[in-house]
Each structure stands twice: as C-alpha cells, then as structure tokens.
XYZ file of C-alpha atoms in Angstrom:
711
model
C 0.000 0.000 0.000
C 2.835 2.366 0.877
C 4.435 1.812 -2.520
C 1.128 2.628 -4.239
C 0.834 5.881 -2.261
C 4.408 6.776 -3.200
C 3.648 6.160 -6.858
C 0.607 8.445 -6.690
C 2.625 11.165 -4.975
C 5.389 10.890 -7.555
C 2.870 11.633 -10.298
C 1.948 14.975 -8.754
C 3.711 17.971 -10.343
C 6.164 19.953 -8.242
C 3.644 22.834 -8.225
C 0.306 23.421 -9.985
C 2.228 25.631 -12.413
C 4.240 22.694 -13.710
C 1.118 21.086 -15.184
C -1.574 23.195 -16.865
C -4.452 20.919 -15.805
C -3.518 21.379 -12.153
C -3.249 25.132 -12.660
C -6.696 25.340 -14.243
C -8.136 23.412 -11.284
C -7.075 26.035 -8.709
C -10.252 27.560 -7.163
C -10.799 31.220 -8.101
C -12.225 33.598 -5.503
C -14.096 36.777 -6.408
C -16.294 39.345 -4.662
C -17.292 39.900 -1.025
C -20.580 40.616 0.730
C -20.889 41.342 4.479
C -24.103 40.927 6.433
C -25.513 44.007 8.234
C -24.565 42.599 11.645
C -21.013 41.834 10.475
C -21.253 38.159 11.401
C -21.422 36.618 7.906
C -19.002 37.133 5.032
C -19.800 35.588 1.648
C -17.611 35.194 -1.410
C -17.923 33.537 -4.812
C -15.651 30.636 -5.745
C -15.279 29.366 -9.310
C -14.137 25.787 -9.892
C -13.925 23.513 -12.917
C -16.907 21.337 -13.657
C -16.525 17.577 -13.772
C -15.693 17.617 -17.499
C -13.152 20.383 -17.105
C -14.857 22.407 -19.836
C -16.125 25.431 -17.901
C -15.992 27.172 -14.548
C -18.967 26.954 -12.212
C -19.429 29.440 -9.395
C -20.770 28.802 -5.919
C -21.242 30.923 -2.810
C -19.055 30.215 0.189
C -19.412 31.595 3.695
C -16.276 32.751 5.502
C -15.905 33.436 9.203
C -15.112 37.141 9.745
C -13.473 36.235 13.049
C -11.161 33.785 11.276
C -11.955 30.901 13.619
C -14.203 28.599 11.560
C -13.507 26.824 8.301
C -14.972 28.203 5.086
C -18.121 26.357 4.025
C -19.969 26.091 0.760
C -23.576 27.308 1.015
C -24.887 26.885 -2.558
C -24.516 24.136 -5.105
C -25.855 23.804 -8.638
C -24.675 22.943 -12.124
C -25.507 26.467 -13.312
C -23.673 28.211 -10.473
C -24.497 31.350 -8.495
C -23.313 34.956 -8.518
C -24.047 38.483 -7.324
C -24.406 37.915 -3.574
C -26.027 40.766 -1.620
C -27.389 40.847 1.922
C -30.718 42.459 2.744
C -31.192 44.660 5.798
C -32.672 41.645 7.626
C -29.701 39.405 6.859
C -31.273 37.344 4.085
C -28.843 36.562 1.284
C -29.900 37.303 -2.291
C -28.099 35.972 -5.361
C -28.748 35.239 -9.020
C -28.659 31.814 -10.631
C -29.960 30.047 -13.731
C -30.445 26.791 -11.846
C -33.906 25.216 -12.342
C -36.589 26.210 -9.873
C -37.379 23.023 -7.886
C -41.017 24.156 -7.613
C -41.328 24.666 -11.400
C -38.829 22.234 -12.947
C -40.590 22.369 -16.312
C -39.815 26.078 -16.785
C -36.901 27.052 -18.974
C -34.088 28.164 -16.640
C -33.207 31.866 -16.669
C -31.053 33.920 -14.339
C -33.531 34.370 -11.488
C -33.399 36.077 -8.091
C -32.907 33.591 -5.251
C -33.059 34.074 -1.493
C -31.235 32.156 1.217
C -32.959 32.949 4.545
C -30.866 34.334 7.393
C -32.221 31.703 9.792
C -31.174 28.783 7.575
C -33.037 26.518 5.213
C -32.810 26.006 1.478
C -32.538 28.719 -1.141
C -35.701 29.460 -3.096
C -36.630 31.467 -6.160
C -38.282 34.741 -5.179
C -38.446 36.312 -8.630
C -38.132 34.953 -12.150
C -38.747 36.663 -15.460
C -38.178 35.857 -19.111
C -35.333 38.360 -19.518
C -33.539 37.237 -16.355
C -32.018 39.280 -13.537
C -28.428 40.490 -13.648
C -27.629 42.474 -10.498
C -28.963 42.839 -6.940
C -28.800 45.830 -4.573
C -30.174 46.220 -1.054
C -30.668 49.267 1.166
C -28.929 48.608 4.468
C -31.274 50.672 6.657
C -34.518 49.760 4.930
C -36.232 46.597 3.791
C -35.780 47.535 0.135
C -34.304 45.408 -2.629
C -33.547 46.406 -6.200
C -32.435 44.537 -9.297
C -31.102 45.363 -12.719
C -32.785 43.497 -15.537
C -33.124 43.926 -19.288
C -36.316 44.653 -21.210
C -37.102 45.004 -24.892
C -37.289 48.768 -25.231
C -40.842 48.905 -26.582
C -42.421 46.545 -24.048
C -45.073 48.301 -21.929
C -45.043 45.632 -19.204
C -43.543 42.288 -18.182
C -46.194 40.239 -19.986
C -45.569 42.024 -23.268
C -41.817 41.712 -22.825
C -42.088 37.953 -22.341
C -44.338 37.576 -25.392
C -42.040 39.615 -27.627
C -38.981 37.667 -26.490
C -40.759 34.413 -27.251
C -41.729 35.660 -30.692
C -38.132 36.610 -31.556
C -36.905 33.243 -30.356
C -39.589 31.189 -32.092
C -39.100 33.075 -35.364
C -35.302 32.949 -35.035
C -34.971 36.718 -35.337
C -31.664 38.136 -34.118
C -31.647 41.413 -36.062
C -31.131 44.667 -34.129
C -32.015 48.102 -35.505
C -29.804 50.872 -34.064
C -30.319 54.604 -34.094
C -27.333 55.545 -31.935
C -23.804 54.627 -30.894
C -22.260 52.346 -29.632
C -23.665 49.050 -30.866
C -21.283 46.645 -29.092
C -19.413 46.421 -25.785
C -16.388 44.137 -25.188
C -17.953 40.824 -26.318
C -21.666 41.656 -26.185
C -24.021 43.048 -28.791
C -26.087 45.926 -27.420
C -29.823 45.619 -27.957
C -32.521 44.986 -28.679
C -33.058 44.658 -24.916
C -31.804 47.381 -22.601
C -31.029 47.391 -18.857
C -33.497 48.918 -16.413
C -33.510 49.264 -12.628
C -36.470 47.756 -10.779
C -37.731 47.868 -7.225
C -38.657 44.447 -5.856
C -41.966 44.858 -4.055
C -44.815 42.740 -2.643
C -47.077 41.361 -5.315
C -50.752 40.603 -5.352
C -52.236 38.432 -2.620
C -52.944 34.753 -2.969
C -55.325 33.935 -5.807
C -58.904 34.036 -4.435
C -60.348 30.622 -3.664
C -56.972 28.903 -3.839
C -55.771 27.425 -0.529
C -52.366 28.529 0.734
C -49.723 25.921 1.539
C -47.887 25.929 4.835
C -44.665 27.197 3.223
C -46.205 29.560 0.682
C -44.099 32.668 0.141
C -45.505 36.123 -0.415
C -45.455 36.907 -4.134
C -43.152 39.629 -5.411
C -43.337 41.933 -8.404
C -41.054 44.382 -10.169
C -41.665 48.117 -10.479
C -39.679 49.822 -13.227
C -37.791 52.800 -11.797
C -36.241 53.808 -15.117
C -38.994 53.841 -17.745
C -38.312 55.838 -20.853
C -34.529 56.125 -20.457
C -33.955 54.482 -23.853
C -30.374 53.169 -24.095
C -28.844 55.642 -21.664
C -28.521 53.166 -18.788
C -25.793 50.875 -20.097
C -22.947 49.525 -18.012
C -22.836 51.960 -15.115
C -22.488 50.808 -11.516
C -25.488 51.896 -9.466
C -25.638 52.521 -5.693
C -28.609 52.796 -3.373
C -28.802 55.096 -0.355
C -28.975 53.315 3.010
C -32.484 54.713 3.588
C -33.651 53.119 0.328
C -35.102 56.370 -1.022
C -32.658 57.104 -3.868
C -30.563 55.227 -6.406
C -27.577 56.975 -7.960
C -26.189 55.925 -11.313
C -24.806 57.239 -14.591
C -26.648 57.720 -17.849
C -24.780 57.647 -21.119
C -25.712 60.989 -22.686
C -25.510 60.944 -26.501
C -23.724 63.885 -28.119
C -23.091 65.074 -31.651
C -20.906 63.062 -34.016
C -21.417 59.732 -32.188
C -19.783 61.051 -29.015
C -21.140 60.631 -25.491
C -20.394 61.308 -21.855
C -21.640 59.913 -18.547
C -23.899 62.162 -16.473
C -24.762 61.557 -12.825
C -28.407 60.809 -12.108
C -30.538 60.439 -8.976
C -33.533 58.108 -9.267
C -36.344 58.718 -6.791
C -37.625 55.324 -5.689
C -41.063 56.521 -4.598
C -41.960 58.288 -7.845
C -39.771 56.392 -10.369
C -38.508 59.723 -11.694
C -34.936 60.789 -12.224
C -32.999 64.023 -11.934
C -29.685 64.816 -13.604
C -27.300 65.954 -10.864
C -24.018 66.485 -12.720
C -23.674 67.153 -16.436
C -20.583 69.107 -17.474
C -18.964 69.426 -20.868
C -15.732 67.457 -21.100
C -16.427 65.442 -17.939
C -17.993 62.097 -17.026
C -19.348 61.311 -13.561
C -19.840 57.994 -11.774
C -21.557 57.217 -8.474
C -19.695 55.879 -5.478
C -21.297 54.786 -2.206
C -23.629 56.942 -0.150
C -22.723 58.012 3.395
C -24.318 56.139 6.316
C -26.724 59.052 6.928
C -27.720 59.047 3.214
C -26.740 62.722 2.859
C -23.396 62.574 1.017
C -22.522 60.793 -2.220
C -19.013 59.900 -3.369
C -18.560 60.914 -6.997
C -15.745 59.899 -9.327
C -15.054 62.207 -12.256
C -13.049 61.434 -15.374
C -12.083 64.190 -17.756
C -12.361 63.780 -21.507
C -9.058 63.229 -23.229
C -7.561 65.269 -26.043
C -4.821 64.309 -28.503
C -2.293 65.740 -26.048
C -3.936 65.411 -22.625
C -4.465 62.167 -20.711
C -7.612 61.740 -18.616
C -7.637 62.804 -14.992
C -9.599 60.805 -12.421
C -10.689 62.568 -9.231
C -12.914 61.926 -6.205
C -15.541 64.351 -4.963
C -18.244 64.583 -2.322
C -21.736 65.672 -3.333
C -24.175 66.931 -0.702
C -27.359 65.138 -1.704
C -29.126 65.813 1.587
C -29.878 69.383 0.556
C -31.087 68.139 -2.821
C -33.539 65.775 -1.179
C -34.735 68.644 0.996
C -35.526 70.656 -2.088
C -32.910 73.321 -1.401
C -32.405 75.796 -4.258
C -29.249 75.930 -6.351
C -27.461 73.751 -8.852
C -25.994 70.414 -7.689
C -22.540 71.450 -8.998
C -22.457 74.067 -6.234
C -22.556 71.257 -3.662
C -19.722 69.260 -5.276
C -16.508 69.288 -3.206
C -13.152 67.899 -4.400
C -11.809 65.184 -2.102
C -8.025 64.931 -1.665
C -7.530 67.233 -4.643
C -3.717 67.147 -4.456
C -3.391 63.355 -4.116
C -1.744 62.145 -7.317
C -3.418 58.746 -7.570
C -6.559 57.351 -9.218
C -8.795 56.078 -6.420
C -11.665 53.646 -6.870
C -14.414 51.782 -5.026
C -14.795 53.779 -1.839
C -16.454 52.390 1.309
C -17.613 54.642 4.143
C -16.682 54.147 7.770
C -19.890 53.716 9.804
C -19.551 57.085 11.549
C -19.106 58.917 8.238
C -15.738 60.349 9.301
C -13.680 58.831 6.490
C -13.656 56.703 3.361
C -11.650 53.636 2.463
C -10.445 53.501 -1.145
C -7.959 51.524 -3.187
C -5.533 52.952 -5.739
C -2.647 51.680 -7.842
C 0.560 52.739 -6.124
C 4.054 51.715 -7.230
C 3.378 48.077 -8.071
C 0.681 47.595 -5.445
C -2.929 48.635 -4.895
C -3.229 49.338 -1.163
C -6.168 50.416 0.948
C -6.099 54.108 1.852
C -8.134 56.095 4.388
C -9.342 59.549 3.317
C -10.779 61.752 6.027
C -13.963 63.647 5.246
C -13.037 67.239 6.103
C -15.076 70.250 7.029
C -15.905 72.391 3.965
C -12.906 74.717 4.404
C -10.387 71.985 5.326
C -8.335 69.523 3.275
C -8.720 65.763 3.431
C -5.913 63.663 4.875
C -4.876 60.547 2.932
C -3.289 57.729 4.938
C -2.102 54.370 3.661
C -3.725 51.588 5.699
C -2.198 48.380 4.282
C 1.584 48.271 4.110
C 2.330 45.188 2.005
C 3.005 45.106 -1.744
C -0.369 43.592 -2.562
C -3.494 44.627 -4.448
C -6.794 44.961 -2.569
C -10.307 44.915 -4.011
C -13.931 44.502 -2.839
C -13.440 46.399 0.418
C -16.299 46.212 2.944
C -16.327 47.652 6.478
C -17.507 46.030 9.712
C -20.468 47.659 11.501
C -18.253 48.765 14.403
C -15.767 50.443 12.051
C -12.793 48.644 13.574
C -12.123 46.248 10.710
C -12.437 46.006 6.968
C -12.605 42.919 4.794
C -11.180 42.686 1.284
C -9.765 40.403 -1.341
C -5.976 40.586 -1.505
C -3.650 39.278 -4.204
C -0.147 39.777 -5.548
C 2.146 37.978 -7.954
C 2.880 35.526 -5.144
C -0.706 34.391 -4.468
C -4.201 34.593 -6.040
C -7.089 36.555 -4.479
C -7.870 35.605 -0.890
C -10.184 37.072 1.744
C -8.507 39.015 4.543
C -9.425 41.058 7.611
C -7.743 44.458 7.990
C -7.309 46.073 11.407
C -8.032 49.704 10.556
C -6.115 51.040 13.561
C -2.854 49.151 13.024
C -3.052 48.173 9.356
C -2.377 44.546 10.274
C -3.828 42.055 7.781
C -5.050 38.568 8.683
C -5.827 35.905 6.086
C -9.196 34.266 6.733
C -9.702 30.496 6.434
C -10.270 29.945 2.734
C -11.858 27.334 0.460
C -8.363 26.359 -0.716
C -4.774 26.878 0.319
C -2.418 29.104 -1.621
C -0.889 27.280 -4.595
C 2.779 26.592 -4.045
C 5.236 28.480 -6.242
C 8.812 27.537 -7.117
C 10.876 30.601 -7.861
C 11.267 34.129 -6.551
C 9.836 37.570 -7.205
C 11.982 40.708 -7.276
C 11.378 44.396 -7.842
C 13.850 46.000 -10.253
C 14.154 49.461 -11.803
C 15.666 51.296 -14.757
C 16.145 54.982 -15.528
C 14.623 56.454 -18.681
C 16.481 59.024 -20.762
C 14.584 61.822 -18.983
C 15.513 60.397 -15.582
C 12.125 58.815 -14.905
C 12.215 55.633 -12.843
C 10.878 52.617 -14.774
C 9.870 49.838 -12.324
C 9.137 46.180 -12.956
C 8.552 42.854 -11.275
C 10.872 40.021 -12.245
C 9.649 36.465 -11.669
C 12.663 34.166 -11.596
C 12.530 30.396 -12.047
C 13.888 28.147 -9.369
C 17.626 27.621 -9.856
C 18.375 30.625 -12.063
C 22.014 31.598 -11.489
C 25.156 32.836 -13.195
C 26.009 29.196 -13.906
C 22.550 28.483 -15.315
C 21.014 31.780 -16.529
C 17.351 31.829 -17.495
C 15.940 32.977 -20.835
C 13.930 36.181 -20.509
C 10.288 36.882 -21.422
C 9.251 40.532 -21.528
C 5.507 40.699 -20.717
C 3.804 44.012 -21.569
C 0.554 44.879 -19.809
C -2.631 46.028 -21.503
C -4.781 49.034 -20.829
C -2.714 51.021 -21.608
C -3.823 52.711 -18.364
C -2.995 49.929 -15.932
C -0.274 48.337 -13.837
C 1.248 44.941 -13.128
C 0.273 44.744 -9.451
C -2.247 41.943 -8.961
C -2.570 38.244 -9.614
C -3.817 37.396 -13.094
C -5.224 34.075 -14.218
C -4.960 34.871 -17.928
C -1.333 36.046 -17.955
C 0.278 34.139 -15.131
C 4.088 34.377 -15.058
C 4.576 31.277 -12.917
C 3.417 28.940 -15.685
C 6.353 30.080 -17.812
C 8.700 30.335 -14.821
C 7.947 26.645 -14.214
C 9.316 26.031 -17.730
C 12.561 27.801 -16.849
C 11.884 31.340 -18.105
C 12.384 34.578 -16.217
C 9.340 36.815 -16.732
C 9.745 40.607 -16.713
C 6.617 42.646 -15.859
C 7.323 46.370 -16.361
C 5.226 49.487 -15.794
C 6.349 51.866 -18.575
C 4.945 55.307 -19.390
C 1.110 55.262 -19.438
C 1.032 52.958 -16.390
C -1.055 53.899 -13.364
C 0.232 54.091 -9.811
C 3.089 56.528 -10.407
C 1.256 59.809 -10.749
C -0.330 61.770 -13.561
C 3.034 62.725 -15.079
C 3.936 59.067 -15.688
C 0.695 58.617 -17.637
C 1.164 61.854 -19.523
C 4.702 60.874 -20.668
C 3.252 58.382 -23.145
C -0.042 60.030 -24.027
C -0.540 60.295 -27.772
C 2.969 58.930 -28.329
C 2.642 55.225 -27.682
C 5.693 54.318 -29.746
C 8.028 56.725 -27.955
C 8.321 56.859 -24.147
C 6.512 53.527 -23.489
C 8.740 51.737 -26.015
C 11.914 53.410 -24.726
C 10.964 52.498 -21.139
C 10.452 48.854 -22.092
C 13.835 48.673 -23.777
C 15.508 50.383 -20.806
C 14.128 47.922 -18.255
C 14.933 44.998 -20.570
C 18.531 46.255 -20.759
C 18.726 46.255 -16.960
C 17.285 42.738 -16.756
C 19.641 41.170 -19.301
C 22.667 42.657 -17.534
C 21.984 40.361 -14.585
C 24.184 37.260 -14.412
C 21.131 35.037 -13.814
C 19.527 36.156 -17.104
C 20.628 34.853 -20.510
C 20.741 37.914 -22.790
C 21.089 35.691 -25.856
C 17.650 34.090 -25.381
C 14.799 36.586 -25.107
C 11.188 37.028 -26.239
C 8.474 39.679 -25.907
C 4.756 39.132 -25.277
C 1.699 41.283 -24.766
C -2.088 41.393 -25.008
C -4.440 44.201 -26.065
C -2.345 47.378 -25.707
C 0.476 45.035 -24.704
C -0.114 43.282 -28.024
C 0.049 46.640 -29.774
C 3.391 47.257 -28.103
C 4.616 43.767 -29.034
C 3.772 44.591 -32.650
C 5.555 47.936 -32.351
C 8.606 46.246 -30.828
C 8.684 43.775 -33.732
C 8.962 46.639 -36.225
C 11.564 48.597 -34.270
C 14.142 46.023 -33.149
C 15.358 42.509 -33.878
C 16.744 41.950 -30.367
C 14.114 39.327 -29.476
C 14.021 35.739 -30.725
C 10.221 35.508 -30.739
C 7.211 37.748 -30.213
C 3.725 36.726 -29.073
C 0.920 39.215 -29.737
C -2.565 38.577 -28.359
C -5.759 40.554 -29.235
C -3.491 43.279 -30.547
C -3.906 46.639 -32.242
C -2.149 46.599 -35.616
C -3.406 49.406 -37.875
C -4.456 52.342 -35.699
C -6.392 54.101 -38.457
C -8.454 50.906 -38.799
C -8.764 50.144 -35.080
C -9.995 53.590 -34.046
C -13.252 53.599 -36.049
C -14.027 49.865 -35.634
C -13.523 49.249 -31.909
C -16.587 49.127 -29.647
C -15.831 52.545 -28.124
C -14.496 54.714 -30.926
C -15.752 57.851 -29.177
C -13.123 57.244 -26.469
C -10.106 56.148 -28.487
C -10.382 58.664 -31.310
C -10.032 61.587 -28.886
C -6.389 60.547 -28.540
C -5.901 58.611 -31.756
C -5.906 61.401 -34.335
C -4.799 60.816 -37.918
C -1.391 62.256 -37.020
C -1.067 60.075 -33.926
C -2.023 56.961 -35.915
C 0.504 57.809 -38.611
C 3.311 58.245 -36.070
C 2.490 55.212 -33.914
C 0.885 52.511 -36.067
C 2.808 49.195 -36.132
C 1.488 48.203 -39.558
C 3.580 50.933 -41.192
C 6.740 49.058 -40.128
C 5.808 45.537 -41.204
C 8.602 45.411 -43.817
C 11.178 45.657 -41.008
C 9.825 42.698 -39.005
C 12.390 39.903 -38.963
C 11.282 38.143 -35.768
C 8.935 35.117 -35.791
C 5.551 36.169 -34.425
C 2.706 34.193 -32.897
C -0.567 36.053 -33.511
C -3.540 35.155 -31.266
C -7.052 36.547 -31.717
C -10.671 35.697 -30.915
C -13.456 36.323 -33.407
C -15.836 37.659 -30.724
C -13.408 40.376 -29.639
C -15.247 43.686 -30.037
C -12.713 45.850 -28.176
C -9.939 44.932 -30.647
C -11.927 43.582 -33.599
C -10.792 40.471 -35.434
C -9.929 42.631 -38.454
C -6.790 43.709 -36.606
C -5.610 40.105 -36.278
C -6.595 39.181 -39.830
C -4.799 42.157 -41.340
C -1.735 41.571 -39.158
C -1.600 37.928 -40.244
C -1.955 38.737 -43.940
C 0.638 41.490 -43.873
C 3.132 39.361 -41.919
C 2.842 36.678 -44.590
C 2.954 39.114 -47.512
C 5.245 41.967 -46.396
C 7.491 41.036 -43.445
C 11.055 39.814 -43.865
C 9.766 36.362 -42.882
C 6.927 36.376 -45.419
C 5.695 33.089 -46.824
C 8.117 31.562 -49.322
C 7.319 30.003 -52.688
C 5.962 26.941 -50.916
C 3.821 29.030 -48.540
C 6.059 28.331 -45.524
C 6.660 30.884 -42.769
C 7.895 30.816 -39.168
C 4.927 33.039 -38.155
C 1.873 31.370 -36.614
C -1.772 32.386 -36.078
C -3.797 30.884 -33.200
C -7.428 31.714 -33.969
C -10.445 31.220 -31.680
C -13.806 31.438 -33.497
C -15.808 31.583 -30.232
C -13.561 33.508 -27.810
C -13.406 37.245 -27.237
C -10.808 39.684 -25.882
C -10.023 37.107 -23.207
C -9.661 33.358 -23.570
C -12.226 32.222 -21.016
C -12.932 28.546 -21.694
C -10.587 26.313 -19.661
C -9.618 24.009 -22.511
C -8.939 26.995 -24.742
C -6.725 28.480 -22.033
C -4.856 25.171 -21.957
C -4.345 25.358 -25.717
C -3.242 29.006 -25.388
C -0.479 28.266 -22.906
C 0.561 25.097 -24.723
C 0.905 26.823 -28.103
C 2.792 29.723 -26.519
C 5.170 27.253 -24.852
C 5.665 25.389 -28.142
C 6.364 28.601 -30.075
C 8.803 29.962 -27.493
C 10.622 26.643 -27.094
C 11.170 26.435 -30.838
C 12.342 30.006 -31.391
C 13.996 30.896 -28.084
C 15.352 27.571 -26.813
C 15.692 25.716 -30.129
C 13.760 22.868 -28.553
C 10.784 20.815 -29.663
C 7.689 20.863 -27.459
C 4.622 19.032 -28.811
C 1.503 20.934 -29.722
C -1.732 19.984 -27.928
C -3.461 17.020 -29.519
C -6.806 18.849 -29.473
C -5.586 21.078 -32.293
C -5.912 18.055 -34.547
C -2.548 18.620 -36.236
C-alpha cells in the first residue's frame, strides 16, 4: 500500500504551475458581501466542472473572526453569482439553476433568497429576460435589481411575449439609431437594462388554498422607464435609507460622441434628476454616506490628442437636494483629496461617516487608503492603511468600524479574503476554500532609468535555480490598458506557468502605467511608440545585464495594448528571438473607427497620432517570428486587426511566406472567444501553443503541440 501511495505522490507535479491541468483546477475567488450585523461574510468561488470544460461558481461563507472553516452554502450545475445581503440578513443571489417548484420552466437567471435563519434557497423572482444584479438598502427593507427589457415593451407580460416571438421566429436582427452598438464581447440591444424595485405582489389567488410554506409573491416596479439606451454599463448605488438610487446615464452627443452624467432616481416616484452634467467630464456614483446625505462621486475628464484623462474623487451633498434646497448640484460638489496624485476607486464609508476607504494603484501595489472627510474649508488627509506590496479589491467595512474585509492578491498568491485592522493596518488571512498554490521561484522588484531620468519599475519572476552558472531565458511581458499596472494576480497572464518552464518573466510598468502619478501617464499620451517603447527597452537592458539572465535568449509578449506594443517592438528592433501578440492593435487608423468605443479612443488617436504610432507601417522591417492570437468575438480589438496583421506578416514582413507558402509566423485563432480566452480548454491550448512557439524560437527545442488542435 505504501508503494502505491508513493507512486501516486510521484505523479503529482512539483507545483500546480508545472502542469496546466492542475493550474486550471485552482479555485478562483471573487467578490465579497458582508451581512448588516457583520457576522457573515460571503464570497464567490469558481471551480472547474466535472468535465473540465467550464468554470462553475458557488457561494461560500467565511468566518469574519477567522476561527471557523470556510463552508460552501450553494450548489448547482448552473452556479451562483451576485451575492447581496438584505437589511434583515437574508442573502440574495442570481442563478440560472432550475426552480425546484417549477422544474418544467426554462431556466433563466432568477433572483434567489437564502434565509438568514437557515433553510434552502428558493426562487423569489423569475422573469423571461432574467435578472443580472442585486442591490439592497442597508437601513430599509428595500431590494432592487437590474434586468433587461425590450425597449418597446409596456409591461412584463408584453416583454415575455415579444422575447418568445423573436426566439420562435429565429430573429436576431437589431435596428440601431445611436452609438455604440457593441461592448467588449456583447451586442447591445434589442433589450436594454433597467432598474427595478422588488416589491410585494398581489395576494394569494382568491379561492386557492395557501400551503404551509407559501411565500408572499413579489413583483417588479420599473424605476427607469423611458430612459432608452442611456442606462448601459454603469455601476449603481442605493442610499442606506432606500429612497434614492444613484447611477450614470450615457448621454448621446453630436458626431457619435457621449459622456456619462450623474443621475438620482427617486424610488417613490420612479422619476430621475440629472445631478451632474458638465462638458468634457464624465461622472460615476460611489457609495452613499451612512446618513444618506453625502454621495461619493468619481469624475473622469475627456481626453484630447495631447492630454491624458484625470480621475478625481468628490463629495456631493445630496441631503440638501432631497430637501428641495435651491441651487445647482454642482455648487454642492466638493473635491476630495484634490492634491493626491493617484486614481482612487471603489470607496467604502466608515460607519460614523468620518472617512472613506479607497484603493488605488501605487508603485506596483494597490493598497487600501483612508481619506478623512473634512469640514468644507479643510483639506482631506490621505493615509495608507495596508503596508504590504499587494493589491486589494472589494473592500467592505464592519459595523463597528474597527475592521475592513477585502480580497488581496499579488504575484505571489491569487485573491484571498482578509481582515484588515483599521487602527494598526495589520492584515489577517481568513480560512479559505483552498490553500495558496505553491510556487517555485522568486519575485523581485527592479528598476531602470529612462532618458529623462524617470524611474521605470518592474517585477521580475525568476525560475527556481536561475544563477550565473545556469542563466534563465527572458520573457518581456507588456501589460494592456494602456492605463494599468502589473500589481495583482492574473489568471490569464500568469508568469509562474512560464517560470515553471525555466523562463524569467519581466513585468514592467512603462509610461502610461497607473500608480506613479499623472506625469507618468502623460509621458506616453498620444505617443505610444516613444516613451513607453523606450521604457520597455531600458528595463529589458537592466534585466539582461543580470548574471542570472541569458541575454542571448529573449522574447516579448503582450495582449491588447500590450499586443500593440509587441507589434511595435517587432517593427523597431530585432533583439528578441520571438514575439507573441494577443488581441493586438495593428493598424491604428483601422482600429480607431471599428472598436466598440471609438468615441473614447479617437479623442487621442488622431490621424497624425495613428501615422506616427501605427505598427502596420513598419511591417517590412519585421524579422522576428511572431505568434498572432485573436478571438473572433473580440469587439474591443476587432478580429480585423488580427486578420490584417496575419496577412501582412505573410505578404510583407522579412519572414513572409516563401514560394511553398512556408513561414515561421503562426496564427492561433479562436472562433468563439473574445478579448479574453475564457474557456478552460482553450486556455490550456493558449499556454501550450505559446510554450511550443517559445521553445522552438527561443530555446531551439521541440515541445509538442496539444493534440486537441488536430494537427
């Protein structure tokens, strides 16, 4: 028996990153919800289904005190999402699992309730168009959902009938009269999102006896009738008293432009009022103060060809608005931490209303910060709460204001739930559904100096055993965005999978990266091929000077904007042995008008900018083998970019197809994936093909291609 156990153990990889199937099986944690009494903390955990073909989510309950084991509280083949606690402690979530009381109905994403006193979850609301998001007012017994309706439907019955007609007649056509028509990987229309109040329905049908466990019927009341397509993808927040919902409407402008305006929706009357609408500015709602009188507002300025956006926080006095006080709302808008040179997001109020907790990218991390709420004539004080080099998200605060809970990750571990002592900043990991995956290797922070003296930082993930005697080949990984930072765990671009194969992975934050102040963003604005490219080469130079890095074996990789930069690198230098470009921008004059959000990109991407920075204009200089990867359902970087890149590599690059049609370039095409490769088996193919391509061109080694490619 002992020998059999030893044999089983010997088959296990050294770490999950040494075998892609084990990596894909790592549970993935996302989102947090805290009950009003602070005694229950719920997260969502995604795991592979039995066939290994898709991820299924379930809700897990964590112990805020950190004493009890995590326990799974929902289970279904369809999975669950969107957990939100009501003011009474009931847990709401959405799921497309079949209703056990109506198993013959076609499953849709319905609203489910798990009672606070235990028992099984039950469907409390189901509709033909499904339910997508749940909100609850913490000081009132009010629940709200976001759900889509066909724009011309006068009521729920008509909406259901029209949906059935489209389905039965196999009609998928959508008639548009405005812009945009797509978003990331979704077609917009013909249905449009609306916000509904969930309210008691009609009493039991007369003459029909009630069962012992009969639940009170519920109905939806549309709070946003007649808003056309203006309510799109904005986050909405509800005041604790349940009287007002704050959100953004997408206001159409001339020449297919738009901006986001801040709106207050009165729950009692189902009417809305525009609070903030300024030329050149978009506004987004943050949380409402515990007394329901102050709203956090995030503003983002419109860009110009020469000016990057600026993101700022403000406080808006909505108490005076509710009281009917005269004056414009803009007069009640106060900048918050106006001189703080970071982009803050996702604020959470302390219970006494004295301060906010926010997160912001900051020098390779995304810590939690406390911002005091000052008197009108005073300045806010910003204090860093968490001290580690990790990224925090989904921050919620305990009712006593002494602790916060968040998800924390870094390049050393995936997201995990933690408790933060707000007085000391100490962070405690809570018992989790799974242990941290073990990593072999080390993570370092390195820096270079740009020509203008700017510090260019990067993470360097080193494989186990890299040394002067056995230097590792280098992979330069370029992040997307371009407004972003390498500071948090990523499942799609995970450096440890390649480190397990012996590569050192360099993760730089060049010009345009967030977390280093507005000037660092501005350095690359409108000039993507200049400062960002120079920064990448500078940090690569520093990396290859190390004795544990093999300067003779290098490659560059990137996705989205990182793919753009990989393409640009290919046309500017032959220093790399291979280049991998995923979902990449190739011809900027083509990308700008065809992406899903042209009104954003074309503010920066003028004809002159495209001419100066478009990789396709340098295709004749490309002498490095390239692996092109693209999904057909990618609407952010449309498939035309990948198709044109592939054709021009084969027809114009220095490694163009020869007389027999042979070329060292490769094209990995996904007909049913989008900007991200989401299906587990497709992710396995992605990493396997990348490993094969790099091994051939960087290591001069043969690694087999996955059998599922059918080659």
